[in-house]
Backbone as numpy.savetxt, mean C-alpha at the origin, in Angstrom:
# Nx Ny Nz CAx CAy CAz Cx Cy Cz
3.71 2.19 16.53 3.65 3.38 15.70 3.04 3.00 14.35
2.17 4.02 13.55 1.48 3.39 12.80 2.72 3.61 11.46
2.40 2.92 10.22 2.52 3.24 8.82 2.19 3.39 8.33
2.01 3.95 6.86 1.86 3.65 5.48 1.40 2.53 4.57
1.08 2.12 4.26 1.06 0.38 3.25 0.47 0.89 2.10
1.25 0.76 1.26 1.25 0.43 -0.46 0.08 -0.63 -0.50
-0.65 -0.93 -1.34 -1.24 -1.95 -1.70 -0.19 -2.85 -2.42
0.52 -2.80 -2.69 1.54 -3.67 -3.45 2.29 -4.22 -2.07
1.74 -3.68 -1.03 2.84 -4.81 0.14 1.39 -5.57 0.86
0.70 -4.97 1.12 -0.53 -5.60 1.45 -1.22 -7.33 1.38
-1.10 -6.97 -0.36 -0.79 -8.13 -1.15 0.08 -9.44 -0.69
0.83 -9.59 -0.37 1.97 -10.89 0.14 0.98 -11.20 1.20
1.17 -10.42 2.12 0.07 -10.54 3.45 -1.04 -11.41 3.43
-1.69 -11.35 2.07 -3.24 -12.24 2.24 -2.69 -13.52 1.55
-1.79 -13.34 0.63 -1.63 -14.58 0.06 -0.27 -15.45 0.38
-1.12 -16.46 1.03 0.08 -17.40 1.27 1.61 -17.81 1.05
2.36 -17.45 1.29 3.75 -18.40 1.22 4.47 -17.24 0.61
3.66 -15.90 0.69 4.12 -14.57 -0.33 5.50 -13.80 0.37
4.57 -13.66 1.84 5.38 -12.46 2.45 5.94 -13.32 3.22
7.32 -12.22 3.18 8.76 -12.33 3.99 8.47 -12.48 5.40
9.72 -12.89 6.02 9.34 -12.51 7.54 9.32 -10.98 7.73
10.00 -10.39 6.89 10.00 -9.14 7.60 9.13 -8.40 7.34
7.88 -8.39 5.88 6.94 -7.92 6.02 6.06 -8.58 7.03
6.19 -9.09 7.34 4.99 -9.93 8.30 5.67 -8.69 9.72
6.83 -8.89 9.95 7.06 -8.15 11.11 7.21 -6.60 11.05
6.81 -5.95 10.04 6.59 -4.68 9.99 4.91 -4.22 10.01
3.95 -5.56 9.52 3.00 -5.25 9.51 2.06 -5.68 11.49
3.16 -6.48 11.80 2.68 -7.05 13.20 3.34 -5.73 14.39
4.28 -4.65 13.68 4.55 -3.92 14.19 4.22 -2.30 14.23
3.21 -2.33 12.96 3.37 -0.67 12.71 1.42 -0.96 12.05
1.15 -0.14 13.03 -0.80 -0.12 12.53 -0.64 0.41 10.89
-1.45 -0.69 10.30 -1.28 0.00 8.68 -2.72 0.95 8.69
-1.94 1.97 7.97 -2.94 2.92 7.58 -2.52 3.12 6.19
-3.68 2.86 5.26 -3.75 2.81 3.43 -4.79 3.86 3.01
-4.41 4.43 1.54 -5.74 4.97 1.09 -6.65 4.23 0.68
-7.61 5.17 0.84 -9.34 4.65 0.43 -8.69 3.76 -0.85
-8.40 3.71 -1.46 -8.75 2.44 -3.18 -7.49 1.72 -2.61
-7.11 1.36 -1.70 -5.96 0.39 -1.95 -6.59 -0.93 -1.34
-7.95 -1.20 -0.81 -8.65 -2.47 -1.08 -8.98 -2.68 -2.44
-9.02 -1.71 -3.36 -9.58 -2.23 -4.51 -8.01 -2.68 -5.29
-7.07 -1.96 -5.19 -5.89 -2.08 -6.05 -5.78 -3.66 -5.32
-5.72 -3.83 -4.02 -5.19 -5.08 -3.90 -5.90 -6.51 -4.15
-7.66 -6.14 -4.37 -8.51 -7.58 -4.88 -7.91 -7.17 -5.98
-7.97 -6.26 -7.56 -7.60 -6.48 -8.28 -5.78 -7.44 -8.47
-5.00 -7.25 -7.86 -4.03 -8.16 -7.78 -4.45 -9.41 -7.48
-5.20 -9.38 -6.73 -5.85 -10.80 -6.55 -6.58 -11.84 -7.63
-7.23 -11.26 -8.26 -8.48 -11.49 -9.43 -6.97 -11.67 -10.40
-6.29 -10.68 -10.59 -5.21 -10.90 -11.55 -4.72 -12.51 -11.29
-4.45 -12.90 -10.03 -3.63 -14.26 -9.95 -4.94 -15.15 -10.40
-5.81 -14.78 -10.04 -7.14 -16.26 -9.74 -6.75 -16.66 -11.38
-7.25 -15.30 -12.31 -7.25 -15.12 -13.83 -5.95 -16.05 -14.13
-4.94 -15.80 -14.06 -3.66 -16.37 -14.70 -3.30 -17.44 -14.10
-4.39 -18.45 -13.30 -3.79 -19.23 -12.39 -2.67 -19.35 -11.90
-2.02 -17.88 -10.98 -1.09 -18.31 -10.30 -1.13 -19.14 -8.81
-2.53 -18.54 -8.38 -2.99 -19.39 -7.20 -4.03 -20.11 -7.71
-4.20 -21.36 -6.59 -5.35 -22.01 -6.97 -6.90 -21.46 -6.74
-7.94 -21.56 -7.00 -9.18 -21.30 -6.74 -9.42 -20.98 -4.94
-8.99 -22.02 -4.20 -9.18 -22.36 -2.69 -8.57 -20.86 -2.21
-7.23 -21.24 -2.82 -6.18 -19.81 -2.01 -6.38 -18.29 -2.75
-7.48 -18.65 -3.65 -7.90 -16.82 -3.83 -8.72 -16.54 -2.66
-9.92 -17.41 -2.29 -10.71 -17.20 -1.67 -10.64 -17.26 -0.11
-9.24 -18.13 -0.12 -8.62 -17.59 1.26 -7.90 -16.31 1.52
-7.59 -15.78 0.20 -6.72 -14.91 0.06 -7.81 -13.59 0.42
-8.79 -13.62 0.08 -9.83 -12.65 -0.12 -10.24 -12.68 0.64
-10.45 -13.79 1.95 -11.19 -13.28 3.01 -9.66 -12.55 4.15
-8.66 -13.36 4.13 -7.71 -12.26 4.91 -7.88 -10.80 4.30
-7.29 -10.49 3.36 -7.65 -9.39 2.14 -9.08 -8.73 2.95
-10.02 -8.92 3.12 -10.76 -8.24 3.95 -10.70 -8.00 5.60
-10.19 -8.76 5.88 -9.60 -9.30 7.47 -8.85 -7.96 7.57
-7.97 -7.67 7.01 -6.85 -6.65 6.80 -7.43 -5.45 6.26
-8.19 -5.45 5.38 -8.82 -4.29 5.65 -9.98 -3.25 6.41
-10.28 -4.08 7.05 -11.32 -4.01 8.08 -10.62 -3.71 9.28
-9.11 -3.93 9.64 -8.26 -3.71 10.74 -7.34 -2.29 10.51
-7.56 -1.74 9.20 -6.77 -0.39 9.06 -7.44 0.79 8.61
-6.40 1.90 9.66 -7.23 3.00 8.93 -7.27 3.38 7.95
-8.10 4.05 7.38 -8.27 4.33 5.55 -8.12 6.20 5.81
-7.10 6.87 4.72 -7.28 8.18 4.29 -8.41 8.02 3.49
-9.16 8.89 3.39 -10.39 9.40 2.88 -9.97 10.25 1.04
-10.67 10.33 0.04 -10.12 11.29 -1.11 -10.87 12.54 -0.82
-9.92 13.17 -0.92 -10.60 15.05 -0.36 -9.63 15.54 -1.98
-10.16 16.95 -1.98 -9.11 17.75 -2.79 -7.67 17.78 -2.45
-7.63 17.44 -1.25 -5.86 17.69 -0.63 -5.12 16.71 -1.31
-5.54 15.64 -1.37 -5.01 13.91 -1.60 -5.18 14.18 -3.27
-6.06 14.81 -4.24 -6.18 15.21 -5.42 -5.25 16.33 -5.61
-5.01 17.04 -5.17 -4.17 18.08 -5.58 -2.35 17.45 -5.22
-2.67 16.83 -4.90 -1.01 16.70 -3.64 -0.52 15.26 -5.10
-1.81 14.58 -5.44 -0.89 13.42 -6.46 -1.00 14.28 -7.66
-1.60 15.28 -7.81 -1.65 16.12 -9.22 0.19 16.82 -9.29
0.38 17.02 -8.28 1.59 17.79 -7.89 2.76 16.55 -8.19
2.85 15.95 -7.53 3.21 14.45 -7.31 3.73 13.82 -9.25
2.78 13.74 -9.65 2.94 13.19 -11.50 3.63 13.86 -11.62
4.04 15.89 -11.38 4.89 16.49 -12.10 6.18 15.86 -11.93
6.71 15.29 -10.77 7.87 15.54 -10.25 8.27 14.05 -10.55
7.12 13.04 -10.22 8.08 11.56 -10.40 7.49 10.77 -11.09
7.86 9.57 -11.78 7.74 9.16 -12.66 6.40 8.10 -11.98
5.29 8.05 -11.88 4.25 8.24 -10.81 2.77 7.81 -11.92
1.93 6.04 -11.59 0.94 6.11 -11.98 -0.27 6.78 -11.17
-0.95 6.73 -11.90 -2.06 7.71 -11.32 -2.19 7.17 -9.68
-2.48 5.97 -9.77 -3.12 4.99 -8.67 -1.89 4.95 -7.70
-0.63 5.12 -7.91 0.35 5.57 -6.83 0.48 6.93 -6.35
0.66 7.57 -7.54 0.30 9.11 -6.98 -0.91 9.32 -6.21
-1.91 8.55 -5.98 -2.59 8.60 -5.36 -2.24 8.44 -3.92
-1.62 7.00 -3.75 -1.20 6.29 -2.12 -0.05 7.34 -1.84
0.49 7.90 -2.47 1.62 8.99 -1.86 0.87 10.01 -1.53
0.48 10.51 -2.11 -0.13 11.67 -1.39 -1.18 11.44 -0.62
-1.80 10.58 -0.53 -2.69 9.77 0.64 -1.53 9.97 2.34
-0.62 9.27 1.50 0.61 8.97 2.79 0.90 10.26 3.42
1.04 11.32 2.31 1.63 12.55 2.46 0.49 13.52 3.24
-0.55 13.35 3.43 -1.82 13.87 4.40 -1.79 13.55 5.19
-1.85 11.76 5.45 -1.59 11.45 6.89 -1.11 11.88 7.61
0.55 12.15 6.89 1.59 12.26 8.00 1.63 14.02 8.45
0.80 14.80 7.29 0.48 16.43 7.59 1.17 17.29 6.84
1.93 16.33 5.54 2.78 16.86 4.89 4.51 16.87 5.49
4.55 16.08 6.60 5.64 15.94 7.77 6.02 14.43 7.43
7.02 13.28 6.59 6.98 12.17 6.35 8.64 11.93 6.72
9.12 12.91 7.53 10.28 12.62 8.67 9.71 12.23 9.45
10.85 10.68 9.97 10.25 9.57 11.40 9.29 8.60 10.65
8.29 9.01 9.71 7.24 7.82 8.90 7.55 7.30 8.05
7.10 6.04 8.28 7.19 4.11 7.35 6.18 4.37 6.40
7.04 4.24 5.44 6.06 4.06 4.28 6.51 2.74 3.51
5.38 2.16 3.35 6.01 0.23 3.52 5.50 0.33 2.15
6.05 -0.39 1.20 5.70 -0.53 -0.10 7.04 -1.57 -0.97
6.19 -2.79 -2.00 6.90 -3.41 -2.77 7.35 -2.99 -4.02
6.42 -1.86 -4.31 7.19 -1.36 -5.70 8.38 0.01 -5.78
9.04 -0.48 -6.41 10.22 0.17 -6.70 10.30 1.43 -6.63
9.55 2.14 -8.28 9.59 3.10 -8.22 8.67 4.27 -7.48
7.52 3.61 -6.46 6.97 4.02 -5.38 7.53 4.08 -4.45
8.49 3.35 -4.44 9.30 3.79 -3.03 10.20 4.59 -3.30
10.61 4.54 -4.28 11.81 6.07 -4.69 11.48 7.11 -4.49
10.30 7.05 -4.73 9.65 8.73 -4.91 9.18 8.83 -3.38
8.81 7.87 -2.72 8.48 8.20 -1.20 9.64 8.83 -0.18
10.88 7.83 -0.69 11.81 8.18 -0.35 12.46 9.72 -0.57
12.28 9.97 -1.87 12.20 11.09 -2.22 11.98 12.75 -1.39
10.64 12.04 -1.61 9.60 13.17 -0.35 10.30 12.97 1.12
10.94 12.25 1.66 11.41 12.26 2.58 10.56 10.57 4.05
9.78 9.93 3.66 9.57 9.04 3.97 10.59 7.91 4.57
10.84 7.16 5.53 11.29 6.08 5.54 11.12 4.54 5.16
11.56 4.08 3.76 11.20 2.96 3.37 11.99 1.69 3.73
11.39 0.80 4.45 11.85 -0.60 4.51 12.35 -1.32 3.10
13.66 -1.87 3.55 13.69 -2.56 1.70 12.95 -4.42 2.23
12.52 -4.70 1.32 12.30 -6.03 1.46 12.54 -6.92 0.66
């Protein structure tokens, strides 16, 4: 059954020694489906570590080719007015950056506006509150 993926869970995934077993086994279990910019949100996390040397040089660029590996294997929501109007709606209600209000209401098209029964996999907090919110099922990790 497919999911959801945050770019903030994505992330562990390409880079080594990051992700849990159990993201590993939610992502080996549930087809990720992300919005259109959550390859970009997640090289930028990336570029962020290279920058602050949290990883070394070798393991960005390993990191970046899984990081494409992974995105090349999921489906992408597309930005229409629906996915614009739906995170415009979205800011009113939760405490919501632009670029998340985005992946929620990305999520929230997918699923048809229906996010009873759907995984919405995500590491940040207050993205998952608000998914939860809407009625989503979030994995804690």
């Amino acid at each position: 059954m497919p999911a959801f993926w945050d770019a903030s869970a994505l992330v562990p995934l390409c880079v080594l020694g990051q992700a849990n077993r159990a993201i590993r086994r939610a992502f080996d279990a549930h087809a990720p489906v992300i919005w259109w910019a959550a390859a970009v949100e997640a090289r930028s996390a990336l570029e962020r570590m290279r920058f602050e040397r949290t990883i070394t040089e070798a393991a960005y660029w390993n990191s970046r080719q899984r990081l494409d590996q992974l995105i090349g294997s999921c489906r992408e929501i597309q930005p229409t007015d629906a996915v614009r109007d739906l995170a415009c709606a979205e800011l009113e209600r939760y405490r919501l950056r632009a670029s998340d209000a985005l992946q929620l209401a990305a999520a929230f098209v997918w699923c048809k506006q229906n996010p009873r029964g759907r995984l919405f996999v995500s590491i940040d907090n207050r993205l998952s509150m608000a998914a939860r919110q809407i009625g989503f099922q979030v994995p804690e990790f």
